[in-house]
Amino acid sequence: MIMIRVNHNSFPHGPDNAEHELKKAYNCVIEAGVTHFWSRRPIPGVNPYEVVTLYKNAMEAYRENDRLTAERWARCAKHLARATWHEAKISYLEPRPTELPFLGEASEEFHLHEQPNSTADLLNALSNQIPAGMTETPEEIRRYLLLGKRHLTELDNITSHQNELLKAERIKAAHEYGRTVECLLLVYEATASKKKVA
């Protein structure tokens, strides 16, 4: 039998920690709701199967021993998977923003590390970039940028008394779309470099 000693001083329990735990629990309950109760209706402009395609591209490059391209495709898949997860959460939460009571000032508990302004700067900077070896921006990059910008625009429609988690998820989705585009640009750069060498 293995005994595990828990240091109860390392994380506070009891009534003084109630607000902190309620804020964390709200996010977790919404995530469980997305996973188990979401109606899975389509989200305009979002195709979760694209994530699978990006992952398969990464595995194919890996099997061909092209580690740089594999790493870049894998990063694309990771960021787009996160974006689609935030999209699912938004789609679940948007029609029911007050179904569960929640405490305000909880953005720290929602793991929001991105800011609307810096995310907007990222998306705007990426809007002007054409991938290496191409004459115009591919449709998927334009679409991801548009989806990201749409989330930031929607922040203006959420008033201060409305759901803080919905705001956080919109910012995170926008940021992840930006990161997906960054990684796609790196994939196209690697592909163009390989063509020059060949």
mmCIF file of N, CA, C and O in Angstrom, residues 50-63 66-83 176 179-188 190:
data_model
loop_
_atom_site.group_PDB
_atom_site.id
_atom_site.type_symbol
_atom_site.label_atom_id
_atom_site.label_comp_id
_atom_site.label_asym_id
_atom_site.label_seq_id
_atom_site.Cartn_x
_atom_site.Cartn_y
_atom_site.Cartn_z
ATOM 1 N N GLU A 50 -10.538 20.166 -40.289
ATOM 2 C CA GLU A 50 -9.298 20.790 -40.747
ATOM 3 C C GLU A 50 -8.150 20.505 -39.777
ATOM 4 O O GLU A 50 -7.002 20.392 -40.185
ATOM 5 N N VAL A 51 -8.480 20.395 -38.503
ATOM 6 C CA VAL A 51 -7.469 20.080 -37.493
ATOM 7 C C VAL A 51 -6.860 18.714 -37.787
ATOM 8 O O VAL A 51 -5.637 18.538 -37.734
ATOM 9 N N VAL A 52 -7.698 17.755 -38.127
ATOM 10 C CA VAL A 52 -7.239 16.400 -38.436
ATOM 11 C C VAL A 52 -6.328 16.431 -39.666
ATOM 12 O O VAL A 52 -5.279 15.777 -39.694
ATOM 13 N N THR A 53 -6.709 17.197 -40.675
ATOM 14 C CA THR A 53 -5.893 17.305 -41.892
ATOM 15 C C THR A 53 -4.508 17.866 -41.573
ATOM 16 O O THR A 53 -3.492 17.349 -42.048
ATOM 17 N N LEU A 54 -4.465 18.909 -40.744
ATOM 18 C CA LEU A 54 -3.173 19.494 -40.372
ATOM 19 C C LEU A 54 -2.317 18.487 -39.613
ATOM 20 O O LEU A 54 -1.115 18.373 -39.839
ATOM 21 N N TYR A 55 -2.950 17.730 -38.734
ATOM 22 C CA TYR A 55 -2.215 16.717 -37.976
ATOM 23 C C TYR A 55 -1.675 15.628 -38.906
ATOM 24 O O TYR A 55 -0.532 15.189 -38.772
ATOM 25 N N LYS A 56 -2.499 15.209 -39.868
ATOM 26 C CA LYS A 56 -2.045 14.195 -40.822
ATOM 27 C C LYS A 56 -0.879 14.721 -41.661
ATOM 28 O O LYS A 56 0.051 13.966 -41.981
ATOM 29 N N ASN A 57 -0.918 16.003 -42.017
ATOM 30 C CA ASN A 57 0.207 16.610 -42.734
ATOM 31 C C ASN A 57 1.485 16.524 -41.902
ATOM 32 O O ASN A 57 2.566 16.235 -42.424
ATOM 33 N N ALA A 58 1.351 16.762 -40.599
ATOM 34 C CA ALA A 58 2.506 16.689 -39.702
ATOM 35 C C ALA A 58 3.062 15.270 -39.654
ATOM 36 O O ALA A 58 4.278 15.059 -39.745
ATOM 37 N N MET A 59 2.179 14.288 -39.533
ATOM 38 C CA MET A 59 2.631 12.901 -39.477
ATOM 39 C C MET A 59 3.273 12.459 -40.792
ATOM 40 O O MET A 59 4.278 11.741 -40.784
ATOM 41 N N GLU A 60 2.721 12.904 -41.899
ATOM 42 C CA GLU A 60 3.300 12.551 -43.202
ATOM 43 C C GLU A 60 4.708 13.126 -43.344
ATOM 44 O O GLU A 60 5.634 12.431 -43.770
ATOM 45 N N ALA A 61 4.878 14.384 -42.952
ATOM 46 C CA ALA A 61 6.208 15.000 -43.010
ATOM 47 C C ALA A 61 7.170 14.273 -42.069
ATOM 48 O O ALA A 61 8.343 14.055 -42.402
ATOM 49 N N TYR A 62 6.685 13.876 -40.915
ATOM 50 C CA TYR A 62 7.518 13.152 -39.953
ATOM 51 C C TYR A 62 7.972 11.814 -40.537
ATOM 52 O O TYR A 62 9.135 11.430 -40.418
ATOM 53 N N ARG A 63 7.053 11.095 -41.170
ATOM 54 C CA ARG A 63 7.390 9.804 -41.781
ATOM 55 C C ARG A 63 8.398 9.957 -42.914
ATOM 56 O O ARG A 63 9.178 9.057 -43.190
ATOM 57 N N ASP A 66 11.125 14.706 -42.566
ATOM 58 C CA ASP A 66 11.206 16.158 -42.694
ATOM 59 C C ASP A 66 10.751 16.749 -41.362
ATOM 60 O O ASP A 66 9.604 17.163 -41.200
ATOM 61 N N ARG A 67 11.651 16.741 -40.408
ATOM 62 C CA ARG A 67 11.308 17.113 -39.027
ATOM 63 C C ARG A 67 10.859 18.569 -38.897
ATOM 64 O O ARG A 67 9.951 18.867 -38.134
ATOM 65 N N LEU A 68 11.483 19.482 -39.637
ATOM 66 C CA LEU A 68 11.109 20.896 -39.532
ATOM 67 C C LEU A 68 9.668 21.104 -39.992
ATOM 68 O O LEU A 68 8.863 21.729 -39.298
ATOM 69 N N THR A 69 9.330 20.554 -41.149
ATOM 70 C CA THR A 69 7.961 20.704 -41.654
ATOM 71 C C THR A 69 6.974 19.982 -40.741
ATOM 72 O O THR A 69 5.872 20.489 -40.486
ATOM 73 N N ALA A 70 7.350 18.830 -40.224
ATOM 74 C CA ALA A 70 6.481 18.090 -39.297
ATOM 75 C C ALA A 70 6.189 18.932 -38.056
ATOM 76 O O ALA A 70 5.038 19.022 -37.609
ATOM 77 N N GLU A 71 7.232 19.548 -37.518
ATOM 78 C CA GLU A 71 7.060 20.383 -36.321
ATOM 79 C C GLU A 71 6.134 21.553 -36.609
ATOM 80 O O GLU A 71 5.261 21.888 -35.803
ATOM 81 N N ARG A 72 6.287 22.159 -37.768
ATOM 82 C CA ARG A 72 5.467 23.323 -38.110
ATOM 83 C C ARG A 72 4.015 22.934 -38.367
ATOM 84 O O ARG A 72 3.100 23.624 -37.916
ATOM 85 N N TRP A 73 3.781 21.821 -39.066
ATOM 86 C CA TRP A 73 2.411 21.357 -39.259
ATOM 87 C C TRP A 73 1.783 20.988 -37.916
ATOM 88 O O TRP A 73 0.600 21.246 -37.674
ATOM 89 N N ALA A 74 2.572 20.363 -37.043
ATOM 90 C CA ALA A 74 2.055 19.967 -35.723
ATOM 91 C C ALA A 74 1.641 21.193 -34.912
ATOM 92 O O ALA A 74 0.598 21.184 -34.239
ATOM 93 N N ARG A 75 2.440 22.246 -34.990
ATOM 94 C CA ARG A 75 2.079 23.481 -34.272
ATOM 95 C C ARG A 75 0.801 24.084 -34.850
ATOM 96 O O ARG A 75 -0.040 24.589 -34.106
ATOM 97 N N CYS A 76 0.646 24.017 -36.170
ATOM 98 C CA CYS A 76 -0.608 24.486 -36.801
ATOM 99 C C CYS A 76 -1.787 23.713 -36.234
ATOM 100 O O CYS A 76 -2.809 24.305 -35.861
ATOM 101 N N ALA A 77 -1.655 22.385 -36.202
ATOM 102 C CA ALA A 77 -2.741 21.536 -35.709
ATOM 103 C C ALA A 77 -3.064 21.858 -34.252
ATOM 104 O O ALA A 77 -4.237 21.945 -33.867
ATOM 105 N N LYS A 78 -2.032 22.044 -33.457
ATOM 106 C CA LYS A 78 -2.236 22.341 -32.029
ATOM 107 C C LYS A 78 -3.013 23.640 -31.845
ATOM 108 O O LYS A 78 -4.006 23.685 -31.104
ATOM 109 N N HIS A 79 -2.583 24.691 -32.536
ATOM 110 C CA HIS A 79 -3.246 25.988 -32.354
ATOM 111 C C HIS A 79 -4.654 25.997 -32.940
ATOM 112 O O HIS A 79 -5.569 26.571 -32.340
ATOM 113 N N LEU A 80 -4.852 25.338 -34.082
ATOM 114 C CA LEU A 80 -6.195 25.296 -34.650
ATOM 115 C C LEU A 80 -7.117 24.435 -33.783
ATOM 116 O O LEU A 80 -8.299 24.753 -33.628
ATOM 117 N N ALA A 81 -6.582 23.373 -33.199
ATOM 118 C CA ALA A 81 -7.388 22.548 -32.279
ATOM 119 C C ALA A 81 -7.840 23.388 -31.083
ATOM 120 O O ALA A 81 -9.002 23.313 -30.664
ATOM 121 N N ARG A 82 -6.935 24.197 -30.560
ATOM 122 C CA ARG A 82 -7.315 25.072 -29.439
ATOM 123 C C ARG A 82 -8.373 26.076 -29.872
ATOM 124 O O ARG A 82 -9.329 26.343 -29.131
ATOM 125 N N ALA A 83 -8.208 26.644 -31.070
ATOM 126 C CA ALA A 83 -9.194 27.615 -31.571
ATOM 127 C C ALA A 83 -10.569 26.972 -31.693
ATOM 128 O O ALA A 83 -11.576 27.566 -31.291
ATOM 129 N N GLU A 176 -5.579 32.161 -30.823
ATOM 130 C CA GLU A 176 -5.200 30.864 -31.397
ATOM 131 C C GLU A 176 -5.302 30.868 -32.919
ATOM 132 O O GLU A 176 -4.497 30.232 -33.597
ATOM 133 N N ARG A 179 -2.120 32.487 -34.005
ATOM 134 C CA ARG A 179 -0.984 31.561 -33.885
ATOM 135 C C ARG A 179 -1.025 30.491 -34.980
ATOM 136 O O ARG A 179 0.009 30.075 -35.493
ATOM 137 N N THR A 180 -2.233 30.057 -35.358
ATOM 138 C CA THR A 180 -2.371 29.087 -36.451
ATOM 139 C C THR A 180 -1.813 29.685 -37.741
ATOM 140 O O THR A 180 -1.062 29.026 -38.471
ATOM 141 N N VAL A 181 -2.177 30.929 -38.009
ATOM 142 C CA VAL A 181 -1.694 31.599 -39.228
ATOM 143 C C VAL A 181 -0.186 31.762 -39.192
ATOM 144 O O VAL A 181 0.498 31.509 -40.196
ATOM 145 N N GLU A 182 0.351 32.166 -38.046
ATOM 146 C CA GLU A 182 1.818 32.273 -37.915
ATOM 147 C C GLU A 182 2.494 30.967 -38.310
ATOM 148 O O GLU A 182 3.468 30.954 -39.062
ATOM 149 N N CYS A 183 1.973 29.867 -37.799
ATOM 150 C CA CYS A 183 2.565 28.559 -38.067
ATOM 151 C C CYS A 183 2.380 28.144 -39.523
ATOM 152 O O CYS A 183 3.269 27.542 -40.120
ATOM 153 N N LEU A 184 1.231 28.466 -40.111
ATOM 154 C CA LEU A 184 1.021 28.165 -41.531
ATOM 155 C C LEU A 184 2.020 28.918 -42.398
ATOM 156 O O LEU A 184 2.556 28.371 -43.365
ATOM 157 N N LEU A 185 2.280 30.164 -42.057
ATOM 158 C CA LEU A 185 3.270 30.944 -42.809
ATOM 159 C C LEU A 185 4.644 30.282 -42.724
ATOM 160 O O LEU A 185 5.388 30.245 -43.711
ATOM 161 N N LEU A 186 4.973 29.739 -41.566
ATOM 162 C CA LEU A 186 6.246 29.034 -41.410
ATOM 163 C C LEU A 186 6.278 27.739 -42.216
ATOM 164 O O LEU A 186 7.314 27.368 -42.764
ATOM 165 N N VAL A 187 5.129 27.055 -42.307
ATOM 166 C CA VAL A 187 5.050 25.843 -43.135
ATOM 167 C C VAL A 187 5.317 26.201 -44.589
ATOM 168 O O VAL A 187 6.112 25.540 -45.271
ATOM 169 N N TYR A 188 4.651 27.242 -45.073
ATOM 170 C CA TYR A 188 4.834 27.644 -46.469
ATOM 171 C C TYR A 188 6.271 28.098 -46.731
ATOM 172 O O TYR A 188 6.821 27.844 -47.795
ATOM 173 N N ALA A 190 8.961 26.907 -45.176
ATOM 174 C CA ALA A 190 9.762 25.679 -45.244
ATOM 175 C C ALA A 190 9.555 24.978 -46.576
ATOM 176 O O ALA A 190 10.511 24.469 -47.172
#
